[in-house]
PDB file of C-alpha atoms in Angstrom:
ATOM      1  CA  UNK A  28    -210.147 -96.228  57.706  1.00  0.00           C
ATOM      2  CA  UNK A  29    -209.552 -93.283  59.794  1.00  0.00           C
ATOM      3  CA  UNK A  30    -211.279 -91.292  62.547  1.00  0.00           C
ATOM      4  CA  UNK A  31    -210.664 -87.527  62.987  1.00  0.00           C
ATOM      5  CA  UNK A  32    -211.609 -85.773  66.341  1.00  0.00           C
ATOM      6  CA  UNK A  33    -211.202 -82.453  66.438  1.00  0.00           C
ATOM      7  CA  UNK A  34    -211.282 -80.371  69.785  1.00  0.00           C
ATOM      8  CA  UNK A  35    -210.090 -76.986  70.984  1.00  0.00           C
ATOM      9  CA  UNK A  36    -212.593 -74.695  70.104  1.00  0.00           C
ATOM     10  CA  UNK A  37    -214.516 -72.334  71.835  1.00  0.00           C
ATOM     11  CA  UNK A  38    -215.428 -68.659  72.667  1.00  0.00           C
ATOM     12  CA  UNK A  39    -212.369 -65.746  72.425  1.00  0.00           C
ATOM     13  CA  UNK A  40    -211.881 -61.851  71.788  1.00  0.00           C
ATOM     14  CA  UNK A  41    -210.870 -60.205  68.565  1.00  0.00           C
ATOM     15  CA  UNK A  42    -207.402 -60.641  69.205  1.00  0.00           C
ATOM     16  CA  UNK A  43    -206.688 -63.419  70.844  1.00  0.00           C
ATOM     17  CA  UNK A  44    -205.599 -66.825  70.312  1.00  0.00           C
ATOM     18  CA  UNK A  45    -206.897 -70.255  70.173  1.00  0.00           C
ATOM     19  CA  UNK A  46    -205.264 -73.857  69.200  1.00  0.00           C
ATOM     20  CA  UNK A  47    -207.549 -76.785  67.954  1.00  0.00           C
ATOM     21  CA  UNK A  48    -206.500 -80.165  67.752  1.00  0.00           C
ATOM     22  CA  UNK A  49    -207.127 -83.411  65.460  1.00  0.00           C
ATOM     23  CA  UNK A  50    -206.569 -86.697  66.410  1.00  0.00           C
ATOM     24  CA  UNK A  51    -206.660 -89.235  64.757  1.00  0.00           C
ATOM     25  CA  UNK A  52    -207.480 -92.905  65.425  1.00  0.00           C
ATOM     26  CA  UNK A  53    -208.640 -96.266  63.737  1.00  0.00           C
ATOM     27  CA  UNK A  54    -205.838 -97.379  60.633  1.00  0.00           C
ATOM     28  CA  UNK A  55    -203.925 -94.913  60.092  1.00  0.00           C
ATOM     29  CA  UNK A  56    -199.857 -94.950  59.777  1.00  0.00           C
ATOM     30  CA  UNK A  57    -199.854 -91.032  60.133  1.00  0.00           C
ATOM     31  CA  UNK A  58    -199.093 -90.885  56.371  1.00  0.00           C
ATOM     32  CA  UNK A  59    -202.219 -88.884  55.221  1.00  0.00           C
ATOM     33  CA  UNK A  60    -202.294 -85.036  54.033  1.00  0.00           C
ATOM     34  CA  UNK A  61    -204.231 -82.977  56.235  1.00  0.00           C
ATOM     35  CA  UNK A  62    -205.848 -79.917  56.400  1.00  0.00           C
ATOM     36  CA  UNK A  63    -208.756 -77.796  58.192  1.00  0.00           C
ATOM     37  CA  UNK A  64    -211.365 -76.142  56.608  1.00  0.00           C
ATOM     38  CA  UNK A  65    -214.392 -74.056  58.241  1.00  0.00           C
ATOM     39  CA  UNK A  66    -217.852 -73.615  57.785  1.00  0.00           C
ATOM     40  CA  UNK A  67    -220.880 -71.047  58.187  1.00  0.00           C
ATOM     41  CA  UNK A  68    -224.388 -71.836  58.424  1.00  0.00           C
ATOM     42  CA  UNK A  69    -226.075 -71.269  55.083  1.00  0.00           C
ATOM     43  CA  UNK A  70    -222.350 -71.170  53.555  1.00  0.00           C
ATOM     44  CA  UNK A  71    -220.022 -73.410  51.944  1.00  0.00           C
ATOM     45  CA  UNK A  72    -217.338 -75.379  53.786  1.00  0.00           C
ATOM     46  CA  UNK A  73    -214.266 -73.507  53.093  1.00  0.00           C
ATOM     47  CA  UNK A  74    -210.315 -74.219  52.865  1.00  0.00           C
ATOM     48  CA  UNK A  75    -208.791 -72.662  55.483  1.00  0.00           C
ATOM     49  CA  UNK A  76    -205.155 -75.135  55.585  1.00  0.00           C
ATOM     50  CA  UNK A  77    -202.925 -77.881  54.819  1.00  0.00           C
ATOM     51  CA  UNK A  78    -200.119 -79.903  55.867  1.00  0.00           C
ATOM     52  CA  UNK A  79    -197.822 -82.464  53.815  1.00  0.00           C
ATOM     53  CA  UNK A  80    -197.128 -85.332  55.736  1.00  0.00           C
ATOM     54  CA  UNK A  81    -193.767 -85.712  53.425  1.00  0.00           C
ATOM     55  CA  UNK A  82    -192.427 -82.562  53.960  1.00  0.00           C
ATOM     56  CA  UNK A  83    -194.476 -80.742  56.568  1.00  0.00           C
ATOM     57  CA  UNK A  84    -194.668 -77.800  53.873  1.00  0.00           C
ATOM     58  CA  UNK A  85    -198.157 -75.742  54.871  1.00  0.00           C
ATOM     59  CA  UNK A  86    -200.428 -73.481  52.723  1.00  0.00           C
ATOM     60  CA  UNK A  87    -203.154 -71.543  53.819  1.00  0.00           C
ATOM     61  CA  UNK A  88    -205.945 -69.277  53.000  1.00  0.00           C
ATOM     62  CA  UNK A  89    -205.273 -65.610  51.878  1.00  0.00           C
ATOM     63  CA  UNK A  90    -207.808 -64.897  54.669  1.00  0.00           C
ATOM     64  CA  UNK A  91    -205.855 -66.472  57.266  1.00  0.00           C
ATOM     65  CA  UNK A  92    -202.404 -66.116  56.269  1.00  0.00           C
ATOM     66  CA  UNK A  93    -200.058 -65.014  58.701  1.00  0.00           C
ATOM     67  CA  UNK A  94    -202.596 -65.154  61.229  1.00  0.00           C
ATOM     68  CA  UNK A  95    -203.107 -69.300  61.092  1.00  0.00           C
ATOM     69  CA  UNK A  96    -200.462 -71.965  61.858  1.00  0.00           C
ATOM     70  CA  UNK A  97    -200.784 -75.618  61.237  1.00  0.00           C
ATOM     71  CA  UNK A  98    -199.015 -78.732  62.432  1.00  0.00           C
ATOM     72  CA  UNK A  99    -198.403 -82.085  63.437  1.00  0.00           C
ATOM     73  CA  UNK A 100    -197.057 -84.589  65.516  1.00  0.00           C
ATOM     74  CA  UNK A 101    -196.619 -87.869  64.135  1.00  0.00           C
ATOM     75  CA  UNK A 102    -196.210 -89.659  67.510  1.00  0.00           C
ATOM     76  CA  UNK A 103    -199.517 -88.500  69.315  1.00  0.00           C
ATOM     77  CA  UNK A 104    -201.198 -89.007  65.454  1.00  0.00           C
ATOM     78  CA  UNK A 105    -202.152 -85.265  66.028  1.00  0.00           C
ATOM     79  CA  UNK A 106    -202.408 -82.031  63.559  1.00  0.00           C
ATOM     80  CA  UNK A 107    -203.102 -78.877  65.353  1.00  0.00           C
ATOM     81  CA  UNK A 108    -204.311 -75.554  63.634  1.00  0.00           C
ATOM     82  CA  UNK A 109    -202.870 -72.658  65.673  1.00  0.00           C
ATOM     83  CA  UNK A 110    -205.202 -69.361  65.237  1.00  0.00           C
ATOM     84  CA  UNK A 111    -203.717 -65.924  66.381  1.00  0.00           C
ATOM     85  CA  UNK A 112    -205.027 -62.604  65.811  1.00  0.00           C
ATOM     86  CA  UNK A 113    -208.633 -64.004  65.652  1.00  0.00           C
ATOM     87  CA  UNK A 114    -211.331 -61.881  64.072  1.00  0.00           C
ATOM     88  CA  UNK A 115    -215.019 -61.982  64.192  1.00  0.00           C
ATOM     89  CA  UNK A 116    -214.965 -63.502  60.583  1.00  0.00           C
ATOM     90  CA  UNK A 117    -213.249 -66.488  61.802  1.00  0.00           C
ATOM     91  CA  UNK A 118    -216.455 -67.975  63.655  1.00  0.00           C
ATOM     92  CA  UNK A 119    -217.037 -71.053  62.090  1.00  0.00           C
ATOM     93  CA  UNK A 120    -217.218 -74.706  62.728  1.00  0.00           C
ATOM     94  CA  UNK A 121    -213.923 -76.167  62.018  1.00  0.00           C
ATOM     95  CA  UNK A 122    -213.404 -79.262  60.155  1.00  0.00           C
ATOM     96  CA  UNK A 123    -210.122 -80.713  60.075  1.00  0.00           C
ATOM     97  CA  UNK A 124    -209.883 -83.538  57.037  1.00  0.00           C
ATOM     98  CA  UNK A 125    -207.715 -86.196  55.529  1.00  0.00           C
ATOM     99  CA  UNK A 126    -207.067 -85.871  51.941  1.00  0.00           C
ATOM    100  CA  UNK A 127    -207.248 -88.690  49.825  1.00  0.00           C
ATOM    101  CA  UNK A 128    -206.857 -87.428  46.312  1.00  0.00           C
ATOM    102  CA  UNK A 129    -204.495 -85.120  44.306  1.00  0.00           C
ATOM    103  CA  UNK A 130    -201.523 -83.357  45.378  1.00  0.00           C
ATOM    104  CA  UNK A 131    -200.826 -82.618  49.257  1.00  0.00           C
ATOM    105  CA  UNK A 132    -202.162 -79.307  49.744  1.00  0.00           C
ATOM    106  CA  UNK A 133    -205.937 -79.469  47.725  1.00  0.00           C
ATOM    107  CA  UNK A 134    -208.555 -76.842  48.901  1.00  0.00           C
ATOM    108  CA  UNK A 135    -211.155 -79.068  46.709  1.00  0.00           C
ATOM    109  CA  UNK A 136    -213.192 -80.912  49.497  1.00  0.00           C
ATOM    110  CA  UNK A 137    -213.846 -83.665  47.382  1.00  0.00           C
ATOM    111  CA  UNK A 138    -209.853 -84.275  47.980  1.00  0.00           C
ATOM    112  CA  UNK A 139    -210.705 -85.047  51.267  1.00  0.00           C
ATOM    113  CA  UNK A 140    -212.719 -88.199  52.951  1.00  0.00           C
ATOM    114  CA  UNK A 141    -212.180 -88.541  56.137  1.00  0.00           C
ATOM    115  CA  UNK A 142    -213.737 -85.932  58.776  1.00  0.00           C
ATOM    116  CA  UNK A 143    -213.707 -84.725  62.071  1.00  0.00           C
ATOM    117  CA  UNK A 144    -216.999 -84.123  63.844  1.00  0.00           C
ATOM    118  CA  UNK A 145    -215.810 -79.747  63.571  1.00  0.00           C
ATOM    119  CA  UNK A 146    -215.592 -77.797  66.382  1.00  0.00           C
ATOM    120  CA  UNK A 147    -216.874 -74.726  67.158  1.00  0.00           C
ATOM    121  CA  UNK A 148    -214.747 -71.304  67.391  1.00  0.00           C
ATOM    122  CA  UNK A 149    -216.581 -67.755  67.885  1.00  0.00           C
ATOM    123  CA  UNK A 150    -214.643 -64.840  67.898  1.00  0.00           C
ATOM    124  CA  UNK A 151    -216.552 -62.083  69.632  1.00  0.00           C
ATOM    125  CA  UNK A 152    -215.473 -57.994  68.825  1.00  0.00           C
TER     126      UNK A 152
END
């Protein structure tokens, strides 16, 4: 029922910054739980955020915390994950997802089941 396409990604220094975006289209009334997760060839997909759509609480990652931001706006049907302080161990293809299941906030990826295509973000040192 919904389509995620997530952009933003791309090449940066150790250091820097970079936002990605997720928009979503199809039927969707903006009321779905959302996070981002990332992913490593020859690893698991991994939980990297999440947003409430109720409250607009966020949790992330102890491996991104205080470095990783995420939002949304309601009116563009957008979530954005803002990365700062980038390090080499954040390259990854980026997924952002709708959850479906459980309480706002799940790291499970079966919580989610709706997907963006992932984008890709290298952090060079």
């Amino acid at each position: 029922q919904v389509q995620l396409d997530a952009s933003g990604g791309g090449l940066v220094q150790a250091g820097g910054s970079l936002r990605l975006s997720c928009a979503a289209s199809g039927r969707t009334f903006s009321n779905y739980n959302m996070g981002w997760f990332r992913q490593v060839p020859g690893k698991e997909r991994e939980f990297v955020a999440a947003r409430s759509w109720k409250s607009g609480s966020t949790k992330s990652a102890d491996s991104v915390k205080g470095r990783f931001t995420m939002s949304r706006d309601n009116v563009k049907d957008t979530v954005y994950l803002q990365m700062n302080s980038l390090k080499p161990e954040d390259t990854a293809v980026y997924y952002c997802a709708a959850q479906v299941s459980g309480a706002w906030g799940a790291v499970e990826k079966t919580r989610y089941a709706y997907w963006g295509q992932g984008t890709q973000v290298t952090v060079s040192s």
